[in-house]
Amino acid sequence: MRNTHLQAYAPQISITQYLKHLWVLPVLLLAMQAIIRLTSNPVLTTISPWLSMIAPIIFIITFTIAAFWVHQPIRYALKTHKHLALEQAMASLPMRAIKAFGLASLIYIIYLLAVIAISSSFSEQPLTPRMMVALYLSITFGLGILTPTIAVTLTMAWMAKSRKRLSNQNLFIGNLEHFSTYPWIIRSSNRPWLIFAITSLIPVSILGVFTWLMLGTTDETEQHFILMQAIVLFCHLILGGTALVWVTSRTIYRITRELVSGLNFLRQGKFDGHVAIMMDDDMGDLARGLNTALAGLKERDTLKDALAIASDIQKGLMPRGEPNITGYTVSGFQESCYAVGGDYYDYIKRENGNIWFVIADVAGKGYPAALTVANLQAMLHALANGENISLFDAVKYANQSLFQSLQGGRFVTLFMAELNPQTHTLEWLNAGHIPPLVWQENHIIRLEATTPPLGMLEDLPLRTETLDFMQGNVLFACTDGITEAKNKTSDMFNDHRVETWFRERHALDPSVLPTSLLARLEDEGFTTHDDDITMLCLKRRDA
């Protein structure tokens, strides 16, 4: 599809369009020819009229051949419909222009100086050495330095404009790795120095040589000839320098305007924008950097949306409300440090009227842990529907499944209990989880781990225990986001502080126990932003 579009866009970057963009060169040549004739330059007396007339034609032919050679890789890319070849051709265009127009200028200078030298030898007033030096310097600067520089600058301007058009059609990317480095001659930081040398340093030096040549002779003919060459050089400098600066400034303006558009994309949050890489220099590197930033921010936005969806999905896995159990009050709390987390709590009603209470902590954070939570939640809800599935059987099945699915040494700590509201018994199993606390008869019972975490071994030595849950008893379970919360001195809140708080606040309603503990953490300077936090509270109300 891109190649089809490329072929449709071919007329916009054809050799005809490129040659039209070089219109400044013949105009500059004709202007200089007119100035030479208007000033009655003595050099005209040394060249026959027919040679004088044919010189512009040879100039146009020479530079047209050079332009065809410069454009040849682009024509090949368009002919073969190879998009990558077009990228390479555009990237190599400046150096090809430097070589081609430099050689064309050299050939034309040799031709012109040879014609002048031969014509002078047959003239009644041959050129003196001083006159020849002045003439050679004038021609060398005008045709050997200024003219090819303008040709290369026009080529780079055409390339920048073409790249912009192609980029708008999504036909040019400009991220070729082997063109990430570029010659010093086309670096934007060096261009002011090159323009200074071409428009100031070199011509002023040549004018100094002209002054020295004029002061070194008393021959009026020589002085007049050198003066005329100085006038020609001055006019060439004014016209050519103006064209050079104008084209360069317009190109820089287009490039900087494109970079500004990229900054506007960032400012406005339009991360699907794209900055055209119009030149393979340090400004091109900046454009590539902007495109990388835009792509990265777009990916982050996409990821943010995906995380928001994942967060909503995970919230949907958690209990939508507390179960209504006669004689009991239940409360749960969860807060993830990321959009999704690895903590999980649940109340699962069974067909026999019993209820499973689950609190678990998956090793790790983020997406991997959240996927494990989803897997564990689905398993337990499916197992809860089985009539003959005991707490022991459910944990055993979950462990075998996690053992097969978890990778990289990951595991899950889990506390799971089954409450029988009729007999008020609590059968529980702790697989490597922080011991939940039970307030019973004015003291605290720790429900210590009876087995290693799930997923570490295929066959765990599981063991359940039973606890009579009497009136006034309170169960509090949490994850290590509470016990491992740190203060400024890196001290942890630890199990002892949780017990102290629980001893003081166990009489509170379960619905306010989580906020009470969080307030205690904040008062004592402990931060909870580095890990997921989950709490589960169960209280048997007094009769």
XYZ file of C-alpha atoms in Angstrom:
543
model
C 0.000 0.000 0.000
C 2.808 2.417 0.867
C 4.546 1.658 -2.427
C 1.315 2.416 -4.315
C 1.047 5.754 -2.559
C 4.717 6.387 -3.280
C 4.182 5.898 -6.989
C 1.201 8.254 -6.890
C 3.365 10.882 -5.235
C 6.302 10.409 -7.646
C 5.605 13.553 -9.765
C 6.116 15.719 -6.664
C 9.730 14.557 -6.269
C 10.593 14.003 -9.929
C 13.725 15.317 -11.657
C 11.606 18.036 -13.252
C 10.577 19.375 -9.864
C 14.180 19.200 -8.680
C 15.483 21.115 -11.703
C 12.814 23.765 -11.215
C 14.065 24.227 -7.671
C 17.538 25.093 -9.038
C 16.234 28.123 -10.965
C 18.470 30.466 -8.951
C 21.627 29.139 -10.676
C 20.857 30.154 -14.297
C 19.314 33.423 -13.101
C 22.479 34.203 -11.158
C 24.658 33.346 -14.169
C 22.637 35.546 -16.530
C 22.675 38.386 -14.004
C 26.460 38.201 -13.788
C 26.724 38.115 -17.564
C 24.611 41.257 -17.712
C 26.757 42.995 -15.074
C 29.945 42.123 -16.976
C 28.507 43.671 -20.133
C 27.054 46.728 -18.375
C 30.409 47.481 -16.760
C 32.241 46.975 -20.094
C 34.530 44.520 -18.346
C 37.884 44.264 -20.214
C 37.660 40.464 -20.126
C 35.102 40.658 -22.965
C 37.814 41.906 -25.303
C 39.754 38.679 -24.870
C 36.856 36.317 -25.725
C 35.217 36.053 -29.103
C 31.459 36.809 -29.175
C 30.422 33.279 -30.094
C 32.418 31.822 -27.162
C 30.866 34.391 -24.872
C 27.390 33.316 -26.015
C 28.022 29.579 -25.683
C 29.472 29.772 -22.141
C 26.034 29.996 -20.378
C 24.787 27.031 -22.428
C 27.751 24.919 -21.355
C 27.171 26.013 -17.743
C 23.528 24.935 -17.880
C 24.402 21.611 -19.530
C 27.155 20.868 -17.011
C 25.031 21.633 -13.967
C 21.989 19.834 -15.419
C 24.049 16.662 -15.831
C 25.222 17.066 -12.229
C 21.588 17.501 -11.077
C 20.560 14.330 -12.930
C 23.330 12.408 -11.178
C 22.323 13.809 -7.773
C 18.676 12.824 -8.359
C 19.444 9.398 -9.858
C 18.932 7.324 -6.617
C 15.511 8.920 -6.170
C 14.525 8.019 -9.718
C 15.693 4.458 -9.087
C 13.628 4.248 -5.888
C 10.531 5.544 -7.684
C 11.071 3.192 -10.609
C 11.493 0.114 -8.431
C 8.829 1.177 -5.896
C 11.285 0.563 -3.064
C 10.385 2.672 -0.081
C 13.609 1.924 1.806
C 15.643 2.918 -1.258
C 13.881 6.292 -1.256
C 14.817 6.824 2.392
C 18.450 6.031 1.596
C 18.412 8.264 -1.477
C 17.070 11.206 0.503
C 19.639 10.657 3.240
C 22.555 10.623 0.750
C 21.325 13.608 -1.281
C 23.439 16.383 0.378
C 26.754 14.578 -0.052
C 25.907 13.630 -3.638
C 25.120 17.303 -4.310
C 28.435 18.407 -2.823
C 30.342 15.969 -5.028
C 28.348 16.537 -8.205
C 28.127 20.331 -8.166
C 31.689 20.642 -6.924
C 32.879 18.587 -9.903
C 30.602 20.480 -12.298
C 32.008 23.797 -11.071
C 35.573 22.528 -11.459
C 34.906 21.364 -15.032
C 33.266 24.657 -15.976
C 36.071 26.728 -14.405
C 38.710 24.724 -16.287
C 36.766 25.214 -19.523
C 36.305 28.946 -18.942
C 39.893 29.637 -17.907
C 41.186 27.598 -20.836
C 39.024 29.604 -23.253
C 40.207 32.880 -21.731
C 43.862 31.819 -21.788
C 43.672 30.663 -25.424
C 41.730 33.742 -26.475
C 44.166 36.005 -24.647
C 47.138 34.487 -26.443
C 45.634 35.552 -29.776
C 44.535 38.964 -28.543
C 46.277 42.185 -29.403
C 46.413 42.972 -25.685
C 47.101 39.679 -23.899
C 46.383 39.418 -20.187
C 49.313 40.098 -17.866
C 50.102 37.802 -14.945
C 48.466 40.272 -12.505
C 45.366 40.393 -14.631
C 45.271 36.591 -14.889
C 45.572 36.232 -11.098
C 42.714 38.679 -10.554
C 40.597 36.933 -13.180
C 41.280 33.461 -11.794
C 40.430 34.560 -8.216
C 37.189 36.223 -9.361
C 36.072 33.189 -11.376
C 37.165 30.696 -8.725
C 35.158 32.448 -6.031
C 32.056 33.038 -8.137
C 31.899 29.727 -9.969
C 34.028 27.453 -7.803
C 32.808 28.370 -4.327
C 29.664 30.478 -4.314
C 27.775 28.783 -7.157
C 28.173 25.132 -5.977
C 27.412 26.233 -2.429
C 24.148 27.752 -3.619
C 23.410 24.576 -5.619
C 23.954 22.371 -2.559
C 21.857 24.714 -0.405
C 19.025 24.621 -2.966
C 19.270 20.824 -3.015
C 19.012 20.622 0.762
C 16.039 23.007 0.738
C 14.292 20.858 -1.889
C 15.104 17.734 0.108
C 13.678 19.227 3.316
C 10.486 20.309 1.551
C 10.111 16.902 -0.144
C 10.672 15.037 3.108
C 7.986 17.129 4.751
C 5.514 16.309 1.958
C 6.382 12.617 2.043
C 6.129 12.553 5.838
C 2.668 14.097 5.679
C 1.659 11.171 3.452
C 3.314 8.699 5.855
C 5.805 7.820 3.106
C 8.985 8.950 4.832
C 10.212 8.009 8.311
C 13.875 9.016 8.302
C 15.087 6.659 11.040
C 17.822 4.892 9.090
C 20.443 3.766 11.594
C 23.379 3.895 9.183
C 22.621 7.564 8.469
C 22.552 8.543 12.133
C 25.986 10.121 11.709
C 26.501 12.851 9.135
C 29.441 14.838 7.698
C 30.513 17.902 9.623
C 29.919 20.031 6.549
C 26.115 19.749 6.792
C 25.742 20.059 10.541
C 23.470 22.947 11.451
C 25.970 24.184 14.043
C 28.634 24.534 11.320
C 26.479 26.236 8.699
C 26.860 29.774 10.137
C 30.641 29.380 9.961
C 30.438 28.148 6.365
C 28.202 31.054 5.379
C 30.578 33.442 7.159
C 33.560 32.004 5.284
C 31.805 32.122 1.901
C 30.172 35.541 2.237
C 32.812 37.351 4.295
C 36.166 35.705 4.957
C 37.018 34.455 1.448
C 35.744 37.465 -0.582
C 37.362 39.975 1.789
C 40.638 38.068 1.488
C 40.343 38.132 -2.326
C 39.614 41.862 -2.278
C 42.729 42.280 -0.180
C 44.705 40.447 -2.868
C 43.118 42.712 -5.490
C 44.256 45.770 -3.516
C 47.776 44.378 -3.312
C 47.791 43.698 -7.058
C 46.611 47.232 -7.863
C 49.161 48.854 -5.539
C 51.905 46.797 -7.105
C 51.471 48.235 -10.594
C 51.292 51.649 -12.236
C 49.795 50.314 -15.453
C 46.347 51.875 -15.773
C 45.132 48.993 -17.945
C 46.032 46.483 -15.267
C 44.517 48.629 -12.523
C 41.290 49.055 -14.502
C 41.084 45.318 -15.226
C 41.633 44.379 -11.565
C 39.096 46.987 -10.484
C 36.514 45.512 -12.871
C 37.152 42.029 -11.447
C 36.632 43.429 -7.952
C 33.301 44.908 -9.085
C 32.276 41.576 -10.609
C 33.261 39.746 -7.423
C 31.355 42.291 -5.325
C 28.200 41.946 -7.449
C 28.536 38.170 -7.438
C 28.838 38.270 -3.662
C 25.803 40.527 -3.212
C 23.542 38.498 -5.502
C 24.830 35.045 -4.603
C 25.187 35.811 -0.908
C 21.631 37.123 -0.767
C 20.345 33.970 -2.467
C 22.420 31.754 -0.165
C 21.273 33.443 3.038
C 17.642 33.606 1.867
C 17.455 29.908 0.958
C 19.279 28.847 4.130
C 17.072 30.969 6.392
C 13.908 29.664 4.706
C 15.058 26.069 5.193
C 15.948 26.643 8.838
C 12.595 28.364 9.333
C 10.731 25.350 7.909
C 12.698 22.938 10.077
C 12.302 24.956 13.285
C 8.596 25.404 12.565
C 8.312 21.621 12.274
C 10.147 21.177 15.583
C 7.860 23.732 17.209
C 4.869 21.727 15.960
C 6.329 18.695 17.734
C 6.669 20.667 20.969
C 3.068 21.810 20.547
C 2.024 18.172 20.189
C 3.671 17.488 23.544
C 2.146 20.574 25.165
C -1.353 19.796 23.901
C -1.135 16.074 24.670
C -1.533 15.071 20.992
C 0.816 12.115 21.266
C -0.299 10.614 17.951
C 1.443 13.498 16.149
C 4.594 13.058 14.081
C 7.478 15.405 13.330
C 8.955 15.260 9.828
C 12.702 14.544 9.817
C 13.627 17.099 7.168
C 17.413 16.940 7.525
C 19.943 14.333 8.643
C 21.811 16.596 11.037
C 21.574 17.580 14.689
C 18.164 19.133 14.012
C 17.151 15.794 12.515
C 18.326 14.090 15.703
C 16.130 16.483 17.665
C 13.155 15.610 15.431
C 13.851 11.907 15.966
C 13.968 12.540 19.705
C 10.602 14.300 19.589
C 9.099 11.407 17.625
C 10.493 8.943 20.159
C 9.031 11.006 22.982
C 5.646 11.251 21.249
C 5.599 7.507 20.568
C 6.600 6.746 24.146
C 3.953 9.061 25.591
C 1.335 7.609 23.264
C 2.293 4.126 24.410
C 2.141 5.310 28.021
C -1.321 6.748 27.417
C -2.412 3.486 25.841
C -0.924 1.593 28.761
C -2.630 3.979 31.171
C -5.973 3.224 29.540
C -5.213 -0.484 29.668
C -4.241 -0.181 33.333
C -7.450 1.705 34.083
C -9.450 -1.078 32.446
C -7.405 -3.718 34.287
C -7.966 -1.837 37.538
C -11.715 -1.793 36.948
C -11.645 -5.490 36.135
C -9.707 -6.299 39.285
C -12.038 -4.191 41.408
C -14.842 -6.255 39.927
C -13.155 -9.377 41.278
C -13.328 -8.052 44.825
C -16.498 -8.339 46.964
C -19.181 -5.854 45.929
C -20.387 -5.634 49.516
C -20.187 -7.340 52.849
C -22.218 -10.529 53.319
C -25.255 -10.410 55.582
C -24.542 -12.998 58.269
C -26.886 -13.182 61.229
C -24.992 -12.255 64.375
C -21.842 -11.200 62.542
C -20.309 -7.999 61.173
C -17.842 -8.193 58.300
C -15.632 -5.550 56.709
C -12.849 -5.526 54.131
C -10.428 -2.927 52.797
C -7.961 -2.867 49.923
C -5.641 -0.249 48.450
C -3.119 -1.023 45.668
C 0.114 0.917 45.257
C -0.268 0.517 41.476
C -3.322 0.480 39.223
C -3.507 -3.260 39.770
C -2.072 -5.264 42.622
C -1.350 -8.682 44.029
C -3.482 -8.546 47.179
C -6.819 -10.338 47.307
C -9.625 -10.716 49.800
C -13.047 -12.247 49.392
C -16.194 -13.601 51.048
C -17.547 -16.622 49.184
C -20.972 -18.027 50.124
C -21.403 -21.765 49.772
C -24.575 -23.704 49.045
C -24.535 -25.263 52.519
C -24.765 -21.811 54.095
C -21.125 -21.653 55.171
C -18.887 -18.789 54.077
C -15.262 -18.788 52.989
C -13.163 -15.837 54.108
C -10.035 -15.378 52.019
C -7.078 -13.007 52.225
C -4.031 -13.609 50.044
C -0.866 -11.855 48.911
C 0.823 -12.735 45.609
C 4.592 -12.241 45.559
C 5.304 -9.230 43.358
C 3.211 -6.341 42.097
C 1.545 -5.100 38.941
C 0.217 -7.130 36.026
C 1.784 -10.547 36.840
C 0.474 -10.479 40.387
C -2.952 -9.237 39.242
C -3.249 -12.126 36.771
C -2.507 -14.585 39.556
C -5.162 -12.924 41.716
C -7.707 -13.318 38.915
C -6.748 -16.974 38.515
C -7.026 -17.639 42.255
C -10.382 -15.846 42.516
C -11.839 -17.839 39.628
C -10.631 -21.124 41.111
C -12.044 -20.506 44.577
C -15.442 -19.360 43.294
C -15.658 -22.434 41.080
C -14.618 -24.750 43.932
C -17.116 -23.149 46.320
C -19.978 -24.531 44.215
C -18.868 -28.117 44.802
C -20.977 -29.862 47.426
C -18.248 -32.167 48.662
C -15.357 -29.716 48.441
C -13.848 -29.028 51.837
C -11.569 -26.171 52.811
C -8.669 -28.603 52.693
C -9.584 -29.804 49.174
C -9.963 -26.247 47.872
C -6.548 -25.128 49.101
C -4.923 -28.340 47.838
C -6.380 -27.850 44.346
C -5.399 -24.166 44.315
C -1.839 -25.035 45.309
C -1.419 -27.634 42.549
C -2.800 -25.230 39.952
C -0.547 -22.369 41.100
C 2.475 -24.686 41.181
C 1.961 -25.387 37.463
C 1.250 -21.777 36.438
C 3.601 -19.651 38.564
C 7.089 -19.019 37.176
C 10.344 -17.567 38.469
C 9.983 -18.650 42.087
C 6.712 -16.756 42.621
C 4.317 -17.867 45.329
C 1.114 -16.896 47.126
C 0.587 -16.528 50.881
C -3.001 -17.262 51.854
C -5.211 -17.330 54.899
C -8.535 -19.024 54.296
C -11.281 -19.791 56.812
C -14.723 -21.382 56.606
C -17.336 -20.027 58.991
C -20.334 -22.111 59.956
C -22.873 -19.543 61.169
C -25.002 -22.279 62.738
C -22.354 -23.871 64.941
C -20.168 -20.720 65.141
C -17.048 -22.678 64.297
C -14.230 -21.338 62.194
C -12.116 -23.873 60.278
C -8.972 -22.172 59.039
C -5.738 -22.782 57.157
C -2.736 -20.447 56.983
C -0.342 -20.995 54.061
C 2.629 -18.779 54.874
C 0.514 -15.691 55.545
C 0.966 -13.110 58.302
C -0.807 -14.613 61.318
C -4.322 -13.163 61.637
C -5.279 -12.021 65.123
C -8.343 -13.173 67.062
C -9.559 -11.353 70.156
C -10.999 -13.967 72.476
C -11.674 -13.807 76.195
C -9.527 -10.704 76.793
C -6.457 -11.980 74.988
C -5.126 -12.296 71.456
C -4.763 -15.569 69.593
C -2.364 -15.676 66.653
C -3.414 -18.016 63.856
C 0.097 -19.038 62.859
C 0.989 -20.485 59.467
C 0.417 -24.211 59.308
C 1.932 -24.752 55.842
C 4.340 -23.061 53.377
C 2.999 -20.563 50.768
C 1.084 -21.916 47.808
C 2.829 -22.623 44.523
C 6.214 -23.525 45.993
C 5.707 -27.303 46.210
C 3.359 -29.544 44.301
C 2.353 -31.497 47.410
C 2.137 -29.226 50.452
C 1.712 -30.686 53.981
C -1.648 -28.987 54.473
C -3.331 -28.839 57.874
C -6.534 -27.164 58.926
C -7.535 -26.180 62.435
C -10.833 -25.312 64.051
C -11.670 -22.456 66.366
C -14.896 -21.837 68.302
C -15.900 -18.294 67.406
C -17.674 -17.057 70.501
C -19.653 -13.905 71.125
C -17.455 -10.800 71.138
C -14.679 -12.520 69.202
C -12.966 -10.434 66.538
C -10.817 -11.680 63.656
C -8.395 -9.271 62.018
C -6.212 -10.273 59.028
C -3.961 -8.095 56.886
C -1.203 -8.324 54.290
C 2.453 -7.325 54.660
C 1.732 -3.848 53.266
C 0.790 -3.058 56.867
C 3.533 -4.865 58.784
C 6.312 -3.807 56.385
C 5.336 -0.125 56.233
C 8.437 1.978 56.979
C 9.125 5.306 58.622
C 11.913 7.792 57.873
C 14.454 5.690 59.777
C 13.428 2.575 57.799
C 11.898 0.912 60.861
C 8.981 -1.399 60.040
C 5.570 -1.196 61.679
C 5.876 -4.982 62.321
C 3.551 -7.549 63.905
C 4.083 -6.273 67.448
C 2.730 -2.806 66.658
C -0.272 -4.365 64.894
C -1.002 -6.438 68.012
C -0.678 -3.389 70.254
C -3.114 -1.467 68.096
C -5.525 -4.427 67.922
C -5.502 -4.825 71.696
C -6.469 -1.171 72.053
C -9.015 -0.960 69.222
C -10.603 -4.414 68.904
C -13.893 -3.165 70.363
C -14.436 -0.821 67.427
C -16.926 -1.737 64.746
C -15.173 -3.753 61.977
C -16.159 -1.096 59.440
C -13.866 1.467 61.127
C -10.998 -0.845 62.097
C -9.124 -0.356 58.754
C -9.295 3.449 58.928
C -8.230 3.314 62.582
C -5.121 1.310 61.714
C -4.257 3.584 58.783
C -4.585 6.594 61.077
C -2.189 4.922 63.554
C 0.338 4.352 60.779
C 0.133 7.983 59.700
C 0.384 9.320 63.259
C 3.556 7.318 63.876
C 5.139 8.360 60.555
C 4.846 5.105 58.623
C 4.198 5.220 54.880
C 2.106 2.624 53.073
C 2.681 3.695 49.457
C 5.271 1.063 48.581
C 3.041 -2.018 48.763
C -0.547 -3.147 48.436
C -2.639 -2.983 51.613
C -5.499 -5.347 52.388
C -7.415 -5.914 55.618
C -10.232 -8.315 56.543
C -12.299 -8.040 59.746
C -14.916 -10.400 61.189
C -16.744 -9.890 64.476
C -19.379 -11.957 66.227
C -21.729 -9.530 67.828
C -22.814 -9.873 71.408
C -26.317 -11.242 71.964
